[in-house]
Amino acid sequence: MRLVKLLANLGYGSRKEMQQAIRHGWVTDRKGNQLKADAKTDHKDILFDDEPLDPAQGVVILMNKPLGYVCSTKDQGRLVYDLLPDRFRMRKPVLSTIGRLDKETSGALLFTDDGTFLHQVISPKSNVPKVYEVTLDRPMNGSEAALFASGEMMLENEQKPLKPAELDVIDETHARLTLHEGRYHQVRRMFAATGNHVTDLARSRIGTLTLEGVDEGQWKILSEDDKALIFS
């Protein structure tokens, strides 16, 4: 891929702007040599304004999403993309969230520009577990674990029962819930069906991938070993 197109696809600017950046000497190799538009330098050896390039297509990002942010590129208010470098919004292919967390849910959120990887994570065949830390308005009644694990629970206005889910009761108003699917507001609706209300919700794990080392509002690019944890 030509250098101008590569830089534009990574969101650093338009092709015209990248042509100007190259002419001004802002694009170099690691030895400080200025690169030309037709340079055939390895991605890892290219610097833009003395900084290594962002990862090529196929990047996967883990964010520790704070409360109050929306998983959208167009909605009003605070967006999860506001927590990433501005150029990430301009990447081609687009950088998409893998599933969503609503505005009032925090925790582990994945992004990728790899459509195959995205569908692999969300596919029912992958059966990727997602773990949520739940705080409730009222004490649980004691029947929730059996109901959630039954595989027979129906949510309002749906025609298919939920897959079995595992509930680990921490105390009377705190629990850890593991889901193997991702329906609209599923955790909140499950507890609402038992007569309770979720007051705080955070996703703590996807597969065996945790948020260790990623503070609230921060993000990291996943290594191949990190990505493997999603499916383990």
PDB file of N, CA and C in Angstrom, residues 4-95:
ATOM      1  N   VAL A   4       1.012   7.288   1.287  1.00  0.00           N
ATOM      2  CA  VAL A   4      -0.052   8.297   1.427  1.00  0.00           C
ATOM      3  C   VAL A   4      -1.370   7.628   1.816  1.00  0.00           C
ATOM      4  N   LYS A   5      -1.712   6.536   1.124  1.00  0.00           N
ATOM      5  CA  LYS A   5      -2.965   5.836   1.414  1.00  0.00           C
ATOM      6  C   LYS A   5      -2.932   5.211   2.796  1.00  0.00           C
ATOM      7  N   LEU A   6      -1.800   4.631   3.168  1.00  0.00           N
ATOM      8  CA  LEU A   6      -1.658   4.023   4.490  1.00  0.00           C
ATOM      9  C   LEU A   6      -1.937   5.054   5.588  1.00  0.00           C
ATOM     10  N   LEU A   7      -1.307   6.213   5.496  1.00  0.00           N
ATOM     11  CA  LEU A   7      -1.472   7.242   6.518  1.00  0.00           C
ATOM     12  C   LEU A   7      -2.910   7.751   6.559  1.00  0.00           C
ATOM     13  N   ALA A   8      -3.513   7.918   5.384  1.00  0.00           N
ATOM     14  CA  ALA A   8      -4.904   8.383   5.330  1.00  0.00           C
ATOM     15  C   ALA A   8      -5.837   7.343   5.933  1.00  0.00           C
ATOM     16  N   ASN A   9      -5.613   6.066   5.640  1.00  0.00           N
ATOM     17  CA  ASN A   9      -6.461   5.005   6.187  1.00  0.00           C
ATOM     18  C   ASN A   9      -6.334   4.898   7.701  1.00  0.00           C
ATOM     19  N   LEU A  10      -5.182   5.280   8.235  1.00  0.00           N
ATOM     20  CA  LEU A  10      -4.985   5.251   9.690  1.00  0.00           C
ATOM     21  C   LEU A  10      -5.581   6.482  10.370  1.00  0.00           C
ATOM     22  N   GLY A  11      -6.110   7.408   9.572  1.00  0.00           N
ATOM     23  CA  GLY A  11      -6.816   8.555  10.144  1.00  0.00           C
ATOM     24  C   GLY A  11      -5.959   9.773  10.417  1.00  0.00           C
ATOM     25  N   TYR A  12      -4.707   9.774   9.952  1.00  0.00           N
ATOM     26  CA  TYR A  12      -3.836  10.913  10.225  1.00  0.00           C
ATOM     27  C   TYR A  12      -4.244  12.158   9.443  1.00  0.00           C
ATOM     28  N   GLY A  13      -5.028  11.991   8.401  1.00  0.00           N
ATOM     29  CA  GLY A  13      -5.494  13.115   7.615  1.00  0.00           C
ATOM     30  C   GLY A  13      -5.919  12.651   6.236  1.00  0.00           C
ATOM     31  N   SER A  14      -6.339  13.590   5.416  1.00  0.00           N
ATOM     32  CA  SER A  14      -6.719  13.254   4.048  1.00  0.00           C
ATOM     33  C   SER A  14      -5.477  12.893   3.238  1.00  0.00           C
ATOM     34  N   ARG A  15      -5.678  12.329   2.061  1.00  0.00           N
ATOM     35  CA  ARG A  15      -4.527  11.997   1.212  1.00  0.00           C
ATOM     36  C   ARG A  15      -3.746  13.263   0.845  1.00  0.00           C
ATOM     37  N   LYS A  16      -4.467  14.338   0.585  1.00  0.00           N
ATOM     38  CA  LYS A  16      -3.789  15.590   0.257  1.00  0.00           C
ATOM     39  C   LYS A  16      -2.939  16.064   1.430  1.00  0.00           C
ATOM     40  N   GLU A  17      -3.505  15.979   2.626  1.00  0.00           N
ATOM     41  CA  GLU A  17      -2.758  16.398   3.816  1.00  0.00           C
ATOM     42  C   GLU A  17      -1.548  15.503   4.041  1.00  0.00           C
ATOM     43  N   MET A  18      -1.689  14.213   3.747  1.00  0.00           N
ATOM     44  CA  MET A  18      -0.569  13.291   3.937  1.00  0.00           C
ATOM     45  C   MET A  18       0.525  13.514   2.893  1.00  0.00           C
ATOM     46  N   GLN A  19       0.143  13.901   1.698  1.00  0.00           N
ATOM     47  CA  GLN A  19       1.145  14.264   0.693  1.00  0.00           C
ATOM     48  C   GLN A  19       1.971  15.453   1.165  1.00  0.00           C
ATOM     49  N   GLN A  20       1.291  16.429   1.777  1.00  0.00           N
ATOM     50  CA  GLN A  20       1.992  17.599   2.301  1.00  0.00           C
ATOM     51  C   GLN A  20       2.886  17.221   3.476  1.00  0.00           C
ATOM     52  N   ALA A  21       2.401  16.325   4.346  1.00  0.00           N
ATOM     53  CA  ALA A  21       3.197  15.883   5.493  1.00  0.00           C
ATOM     54  C   ALA A  21       4.483  15.207   5.039  1.00  0.00           C
ATOM     55  N   ILE A  22       4.371  14.403   3.995  1.00  0.00           N
ATOM     56  CA  ILE A  22       5.553  13.725   3.458  1.00  0.00           C
ATOM     57  C   ILE A  22       6.522  14.738   2.867  1.00  0.00           C
ATOM     58  N   ARG A  23       5.996  15.707   2.121  1.00  0.00           N
ATOM     59  CA  ARG A  23       6.860  16.726   1.525  1.00  0.00           C
ATOM     60  C   ARG A  23       7.575  17.554   2.577  1.00  0.00           C
ATOM     61  N   HIS A  24       6.911  17.785   3.719  1.00  0.00           N
ATOM     62  CA  HIS A  24       7.506  18.587   4.788  1.00  0.00           C
ATOM     63  C   HIS A  24       8.468  17.774   5.672  1.00  0.00           C
ATOM     64  N   GLY A  25       8.584  16.485   5.400  1.00  0.00           N
ATOM     65  CA  GLY A  25       9.535  15.670   6.143  1.00  0.00           C
ATOM     66  C   GLY A  25       9.027  15.168   7.479  1.00  0.00           C
ATOM     67  N   TRP A  26       7.712  15.154   7.671  1.00  0.00           N
ATOM     68  CA  TRP A  26       7.160  14.704   8.949  1.00  0.00           C
ATOM     69  C   TRP A  26       7.094  13.190   9.056  1.00  0.00           C
ATOM     70  N   VAL A  27       7.307  12.491   7.944  1.00  0.00           N
ATOM     71  CA  VAL A  27       7.226  11.029   7.929  1.00  0.00           C
ATOM     72  C   VAL A  27       8.626  10.484   7.675  1.00  0.00           C
ATOM     73  N   THR A  28       9.131   9.740   8.634  1.00  0.00           N
ATOM     74  CA  THR A  28      10.510   9.243   8.551  1.00  0.00           C
ATOM     75  C   THR A  28      10.569   7.765   8.928  1.00  0.00           C
ATOM     76  N   ASP A  29      11.738   7.180   8.759  1.00  0.00           N
ATOM     77  CA  ASP A  29      11.952   5.851   9.319  1.00  0.00           C
ATOM     78  C   ASP A  29      12.607   6.020  10.692  1.00  0.00           C
ATOM     79  N   ARG A  30      12.899   4.925  11.331  1.00  0.00           N
ATOM     80  CA  ARG A  30      13.413   4.989  12.705  1.00  0.00           C
ATOM     81  C   ARG A  30      14.835   5.550  12.776  1.00  0.00           C
ATOM     82  N   LYS A  31      15.492   5.646  11.643  1.00  0.00           N
ATOM     83  CA  LYS A  31      16.835   6.233  11.607  1.00  0.00           C
ATOM     84  C   LYS A  31      16.785   7.737  11.325  1.00  0.00           C
ATOM     85  N   GLY A  32      15.568   8.259  11.135  1.00  0.00           N
ATOM     86  CA  GLY A  32      15.423   9.683  10.877  1.00  0.00           C
ATOM     87  C   GLY A  32      15.451  10.071   9.418  1.00  0.00           C
ATOM     88  N   ASN A  33      15.485   9.081   8.531  1.00  0.00           N
ATOM     89  CA  ASN A  33      15.479   9.373   7.105  1.00  0.00           C
ATOM     90  C   ASN A  33      14.074   9.729   6.636  1.00  0.00           C
ATOM     91  N   GLN A  34      13.969  10.819   5.888  1.00  0.00           N
ATOM     92  CA  GLN A  34      12.668  11.215   5.372  1.00  0.00           C
ATOM     93  C   GLN A  34      12.204  10.207   4.329  1.00  0.00           C
ATOM     94  N   LEU A  35      10.907   9.863   4.398  1.00  0.00           N
ATOM     95  CA  LEU A  35      10.345   8.890   3.464  1.00  0.00           C
ATOM     96  C   LEU A  35       9.606   9.602   2.349  1.00  0.00           C
ATOM     97  N   LYS A  36       9.598   8.975   1.189  1.00  0.00           N
ATOM     98  CA  LYS A  36       8.868   9.497   0.042  1.00  0.00           C
ATOM     99  C   LYS A  36       7.550   8.747  -0.109  1.00  0.00           C
ATOM    100  N   ALA A  37       6.677   9.293  -0.939  1.00  0.00           N
ATOM    101  CA  ALA A  37       5.331   8.740  -1.079  1.00  0.00           C
ATOM    102  C   ALA A  37       5.328   7.297  -1.553  1.00  0.00           C
ATOM    103  N   ASP A  38       6.355   6.889  -2.296  1.00  0.00           N
ATOM    104  CA  ASP A  38       6.400   5.526  -2.822  1.00  0.00           C
ATOM    105  C   ASP A  38       7.315   4.614  -2.000  1.00  0.00           C
ATOM    106  N   ALA A  39       7.655   5.050  -0.773  1.00  0.00           N
ATOM    107  CA  ALA A  39       8.542   4.256   0.084  1.00  0.00           C
ATOM    108  C   ALA A  39       7.914   2.907   0.422  1.00  0.00           C
ATOM    109  N   LYS A  40       8.760   1.872   0.496  1.00  0.00           N
ATOM    110  CA  LYS A  40       8.301   0.531   0.852  1.00  0.00           C
ATOM    111  C   LYS A  40       8.939   0.118   2.176  1.00  0.00           C
ATOM    112  N   THR A  41       8.639   0.879   3.200  1.00  0.00           N
ATOM    113  CA  THR A  41       9.184   0.653   4.540  1.00  0.00           C
ATOM    114  C   THR A  41       8.181  -0.121   5.384  1.00  0.00           C
ATOM    115  N   ASP A  42       8.667  -1.046   6.200  1.00  0.00           N
ATOM    116  CA  ASP A  42       7.776  -1.806   7.077  1.00  0.00           C
ATOM    117  C   ASP A  42       6.984  -0.871   7.991  1.00  0.00           C
ATOM    118  N   HIS A  43       5.726  -1.224   8.211  1.00  0.00           N
ATOM    119  CA  HIS A  43       4.830  -0.419   9.044  1.00  0.00           C
ATOM    120  C   HIS A  43       5.473  -0.075  10.386  1.00  0.00           C
ATOM    121  N   LYS A  44       6.086  -1.064  11.008  1.00  0.00           N
ATOM    122  CA  LYS A  44       6.653  -0.879  12.353  1.00  0.00           C
ATOM    123  C   LYS A  44       7.844   0.083  12.365  1.00  0.00           C
ATOM    124  N   ASP A  45       8.412   0.346  11.192  1.00  0.00           N
ATOM    125  CA  ASP A  45       9.590   1.208  11.125  1.00  0.00           C
ATOM    126  C   ASP A  45       9.273   2.633  10.684  1.00  0.00           C
ATOM    127  N   ILE A  46       7.996   2.941  10.513  1.00  0.00           N
ATOM    128  CA  ILE A  46       7.591   4.276  10.061  1.00  0.00           C
ATOM    129  C   ILE A  46       7.224   5.138  11.261  1.00  0.00           C
ATOM    130  N   LEU A  47       7.717   6.373  11.260  1.00  0.00           N
ATOM    131  CA  LEU A  47       7.376   7.343  12.294  1.00  0.00           C
ATOM    132  C   LEU A  47       6.614   8.503  11.656  1.00  0.00           C
ATOM    133  N   PHE A  48       5.585   8.962  12.359  1.00  0.00           N
ATOM    134  CA  PHE A  48       4.866  10.170  11.934  1.00  0.00           C
ATOM    135  C   PHE A  48       5.069  11.213  13.023  1.00  0.00           C
ATOM    136  N   ASP A  49       5.707  12.312  12.678  1.00  0.00           N
ATOM    137  CA  ASP A  49       6.029  13.352  13.648  1.00  0.00           C
ATOM    138  C   ASP A  49       6.794  12.757  14.834  1.00  0.00           C
ATOM    139  N   ASP A  50       7.745  11.882  14.520  1.00  0.00           N
ATOM    140  CA  ASP A  50       8.647  11.229  15.484  1.00  0.00           C
ATOM    141  C   ASP A  50       7.965  10.200  16.381  1.00  0.00           C
ATOM    142  N   GLU A  51       6.725   9.826  16.070  1.00  0.00           N
ATOM    143  CA  GLU A  51       6.026   8.815  16.854  1.00  0.00           C
ATOM    144  C   GLU A  51       5.704   7.607  15.980  1.00  0.00           C
ATOM    145  N   PRO A  52       5.788   6.378  16.538  1.00  0.00           N
ATOM    146  CA  PRO A  52       5.436   5.192  15.747  1.00  0.00           C
ATOM    147  C   PRO A  52       3.996   5.274  15.252  1.00  0.00           C
ATOM    148  N   LEU A  53       3.768   4.691  14.088  1.00  0.00           N
ATOM    149  CA  LEU A  53       2.413   4.667  13.550  1.00  0.00           C
ATOM    150  C   LEU A  53       1.490   3.844  14.442  1.00  0.00           C
ATOM    151  N   ASP A  54       0.192   4.188  14.414  1.00  0.00           N
ATOM    152  CA  ASP A  54      -0.811   3.344  15.048  1.00  0.00           C
ATOM    153  C   ASP A  54      -0.809   1.976  14.369  1.00  0.00           C
ATOM    154  N   PRO A  55      -1.317   0.952  15.040  1.00  0.00           N
ATOM    155  CA  PRO A  55      -1.333  -0.384  14.433  1.00  0.00           C
ATOM    156  C   PRO A  55      -2.088  -0.404  13.112  1.00  0.00           C
ATOM    157  N   ALA A  56      -1.681  -1.322  12.253  1.00  0.00           N
ATOM    158  CA  ALA A  56      -2.351  -1.496  10.962  1.00  0.00           C
ATOM    159  C   ALA A  56      -3.723  -2.116  11.168  1.00  0.00           C
ATOM    160  N   GLN A  57      -4.451  -2.305  10.068  1.00  0.00           N
ATOM    161  CA  GLN A  57      -5.771  -2.919  10.146  1.00  0.00           C
ATOM    162  C   GLN A  57      -5.695  -4.243  10.880  1.00  0.00           C
ATOM    163  N   GLY A  58      -6.688  -4.501  11.687  1.00  0.00           N
ATOM    164  CA  GLY A  58      -6.717  -5.695  12.515  1.00  0.00           C
ATOM    165  C   GLY A  58      -6.505  -5.379  13.984  1.00  0.00           C
ATOM    166  N   VAL A  59      -6.467  -4.094  14.320  1.00  0.00           N
ATOM    167  CA  VAL A  59      -6.259  -3.684  15.702  1.00  0.00           C
ATOM    168  C   VAL A  59      -7.480  -4.038  16.554  1.00  0.00           C
ATOM    169  N   VAL A  60      -7.220  -4.424  17.799  1.00  0.00           N
ATOM    170  CA  VAL A  60      -8.278  -4.657  18.792  1.00  0.00           C
ATOM    171  C   VAL A  60      -7.908  -3.866  20.037  1.00  0.00           C
ATOM    172  N   ILE A  61      -8.841  -3.079  20.538  1.00  0.00           N
ATOM    173  CA  ILE A  61      -8.611  -2.194  21.679  1.00  0.00           C
ATOM    174  C   ILE A  61      -9.546  -2.576  22.815  1.00  0.00           C
ATOM    175  N   LEU A  62      -9.015  -2.580  24.015  1.00  0.00           N
ATOM    176  CA  LEU A  62      -9.816  -2.762  25.223  1.00  0.00           C
ATOM    177  C   LEU A  62      -9.883  -1.438  25.964  1.00  0.00           C
ATOM    178  N   MET A  63     -11.093  -0.964  26.240  1.00  0.00           N
ATOM    179  CA  MET A  63     -11.295   0.270  27.007  1.00  0.00           C
ATOM    180  C   MET A  63     -12.010  -0.048  28.315  1.00  0.00           C
ATOM    181  N   ASN A  64     -11.639   0.686  29.354  1.00  0.00           N
ATOM    182  CA  ASN A  64     -12.374   0.646  30.615  1.00  0.00           C
ATOM    183  C   ASN A  64     -13.352   1.818  30.570  1.00  0.00           C
ATOM    184  N   LYS A  65     -14.533   1.548  30.064  1.00  0.00           N
ATOM    185  CA  LYS A  65     -15.518   2.598  29.808  1.00  0.00           C
ATOM    186  C   LYS A  65     -16.073   3.170  31.110  1.00  0.00           C
ATOM    187  N   PRO A  66     -16.052   4.503  31.248  1.00  0.00           N
ATOM    188  CA  PRO A  66     -16.672   5.126  32.424  1.00  0.00           C
ATOM    189  C   PRO A  66     -18.188   5.256  32.236  1.00  0.00           C
ATOM    190  N   LEU A  67     -18.868   5.527  33.328  1.00  0.00           N
ATOM    191  CA  LEU A  67     -20.296   5.837  33.249  1.00  0.00           C
ATOM    192  C   LEU A  67     -20.488   7.141  32.484  1.00  0.00           C
ATOM    193  N   GLY A  68     -21.633   7.261  31.826  1.00  0.00           N
ATOM    194  CA  GLY A  68     -21.998   8.514  31.182  1.00  0.00           C
ATOM    195  C   GLY A  68     -21.564   8.649  29.745  1.00  0.00           C
ATOM    196  N   TYR A  69     -20.858   7.628  29.220  1.00  0.00           N
ATOM    197  CA  TYR A  69     -20.401   7.671  27.824  1.00  0.00           C
ATOM    198  C   TYR A  69     -21.244   6.731  26.968  1.00  0.00           C
ATOM    199  N   VAL A  70     -21.526   7.167  25.740  1.00  0.00           N
ATOM    200  CA  VAL A  70     -22.382   6.423  24.829  1.00  0.00           C
ATOM    201  C   VAL A  70     -21.536   5.732  23.768  1.00  0.00           C
ATOM    202  N   CYS A  71     -21.905   4.491  23.415  1.00  0.00           N
ATOM    203  CA  CYS A  71     -21.192   3.734  22.375  1.00  0.00           C
ATOM    204  C   CYS A  71     -21.735   4.115  21.002  1.00  0.00           C
ATOM    205  N   SER A  72     -21.365   5.298  20.547  1.00  0.00           N
ATOM    206  CA  SER A  72     -21.851   5.810  19.270  1.00  0.00           C
ATOM    207  C   SER A  72     -20.849   6.816  18.732  1.00  0.00           C
ATOM    208  N   THR A  73     -20.910   7.048  17.407  1.00  0.00           N
ATOM    209  CA  THR A  73     -20.084   8.087  16.806  1.00  0.00           C
ATOM    210  C   THR A  73     -20.884   9.346  16.510  1.00  0.00           C
ATOM    211  N   LYS A  74     -22.219   9.284  16.674  1.00  0.00           N
ATOM    212  CA  LYS A  74     -23.057  10.381  16.214  1.00  0.00           C
ATOM    213  C   LYS A  74     -23.965  10.973  17.288  1.00  0.00           C
ATOM    214  N   ASP A  75     -24.257  10.250  18.357  1.00  0.00           N
ATOM    215  CA  ASP A  75     -25.179  10.751  19.374  1.00  0.00           C
ATOM    216  C   ASP A  75     -24.642  12.015  20.040  1.00  0.00           C
ATOM    217  N   GLN A  76     -25.542  12.732  20.687  1.00  0.00           N
ATOM    218  CA  GLN A  76     -25.154  13.915  21.442  1.00  0.00           C
ATOM    219  C   GLN A  76     -24.510  13.496  22.765  1.00  0.00           C
ATOM    220  N   GLY A  77     -23.759  14.399  23.363  1.00  0.00           N
ATOM    221  CA  GLY A  77     -23.163  14.125  24.668  1.00  0.00           C
ATOM    222  C   GLY A  77     -21.810  13.455  24.556  1.00  0.00           C
ATOM    223  N   ARG A  78     -21.392  12.815  25.638  1.00  0.00           N
ATOM    224  CA  ARG A  78     -20.068  12.205  25.695  1.00  0.00           C
ATOM    225  C   ARG A  78     -20.085  10.840  25.006  1.00  0.00           C
ATOM    226  N   LEU A  79     -19.130  10.637  24.115  1.00  0.00           N
ATOM    227  CA  LEU A  79     -19.037   9.408  23.349  1.00  0.00           C
ATOM    228  C   LEU A  79     -17.769   8.658  23.723  1.00  0.00           C
ATOM    229  N   VAL A  80     -17.810   7.329  23.640  1.00  0.00           N
ATOM    230  CA  VAL A  80     -16.615   6.540  23.971  1.00  0.00           C
ATOM    231  C   VAL A  80     -15.452   6.904  23.063  1.00  0.00           C
ATOM    232  N   TYR A  81     -15.743   7.365  21.836  1.00  0.00           N
ATOM    233  CA  TYR A  81     -14.675   7.745  20.912  1.00  0.00           C
ATOM    234  C   TYR A  81     -13.944   9.005  21.375  1.00  0.00           C
ATOM    235  N   ASP A  82     -14.579   9.779  22.266  1.00  0.00           N
ATOM    236  CA  ASP A  82     -13.906  10.958  22.805  1.00  0.00           C
ATOM    237  C   ASP A  82     -12.698  10.574  23.656  1.00  0.00           C
ATOM    238  N   LEU A  83     -12.655   9.331  24.119  1.00  0.00           N
ATOM    239  CA  LEU A  83     -11.572   8.860  24.975  1.00  0.00           C
ATOM    240  C   LEU A  83     -10.397   8.304  24.174  1.00  0.00           C
ATOM    241  N   LEU A  84     -10.561   8.223  22.849  1.00  0.00           N
ATOM    242  CA  LEU A  84      -9.513   7.742  21.957  1.00  0.00           C
ATOM    243  C   LEU A  84      -8.912   8.915  21.186  1.00  0.00           C
ATOM    244  N   PRO A  85      -7.725   8.760  20.616  1.00  0.00           N
ATOM    245  CA  PRO A  85      -7.183   9.821  19.754  1.00  0.00           C
ATOM    246  C   PRO A  85      -8.176  10.171  18.645  1.00  0.00           C
ATOM    247  N   ASP A  86      -8.272  11.437  18.293  1.00  0.00           N
ATOM    248  CA  ASP A  86      -9.240  11.884  17.286  1.00  0.00           C
ATOM    249  C   ASP A  86      -9.093  11.123  15.972  1.00  0.00           C
ATOM    250  N   ARG A  87      -7.858  10.822  15.596  1.00  0.00           N
ATOM    251  CA  ARG A  87      -7.645  10.175  14.304  1.00  0.00           C
ATOM    252  C   ARG A  87      -8.261   8.775  14.241  1.00  0.00           C
ATOM    253  N   PHE A  88      -8.498   8.145  15.406  1.00  0.00           N
ATOM    254  CA  PHE A  88      -9.066   6.801  15.402  1.00  0.00           C
ATOM    255  C   PHE A  88     -10.474   6.791  14.797  1.00  0.00           C
ATOM    256  N   ARG A  89     -11.181   7.926  14.864  1.00  0.00           N
ATOM    257  CA  ARG A  89     -12.519   7.990  14.270  1.00  0.00           C
ATOM    258  C   ARG A  89     -12.457   7.969  12.749  1.00  0.00           C
ATOM    259  N   MET A  90     -11.297   8.329  12.195  1.00  0.00           N
ATOM    260  CA  MET A  90     -11.156   8.481  10.756  1.00  0.00           C
ATOM    261  C   MET A  90     -10.527   7.258  10.094  1.00  0.00           C
ATOM    262  N   ARG A  91     -10.248   6.217  10.880  1.00  0.00           N
ATOM    263  CA  ARG A  91      -9.622   5.029  10.309  1.00  0.00           C
ATOM    264  C   ARG A  91     -10.532   4.371   9.267  1.00  0.00           C
ATOM    265  N   LYS A  92      -9.898   3.788   8.276  1.00  0.00           N
ATOM    266  CA  LYS A  92     -10.614   3.004   7.270  1.00  0.00           C
ATOM    267  C   LYS A  92      -9.902   1.670   7.124  1.00  0.00           C
ATOM    268  N   PRO A  93     -10.618   0.544   7.380  1.00  0.00           N
ATOM    269  CA  PRO A  93     -12.019   0.417   7.784  1.00  0.00           C
ATOM    270  C   PRO A  93     -12.295   1.097   9.129  1.00  0.00           C
ATOM    271  N   VAL A  94     -13.570   1.351   9.390  1.00  0.00           N
ATOM    272  CA  VAL A  94     -13.978   2.066  10.587  1.00  0.00           C
ATOM    273  C   VAL A  94     -13.670   1.249  11.836  1.00  0.00           C
ATOM    274  N   LEU A  95     -13.345   1.935  12.909  1.00  0.00           N
ATOM    275  CA  LEU A  95     -13.120   1.303  14.209  1.00  0.00           C
ATOM    276  C   LEU A  95     -14.463   1.219  14.928  1.00  0.00           C
TER     277      LEU A  95
END
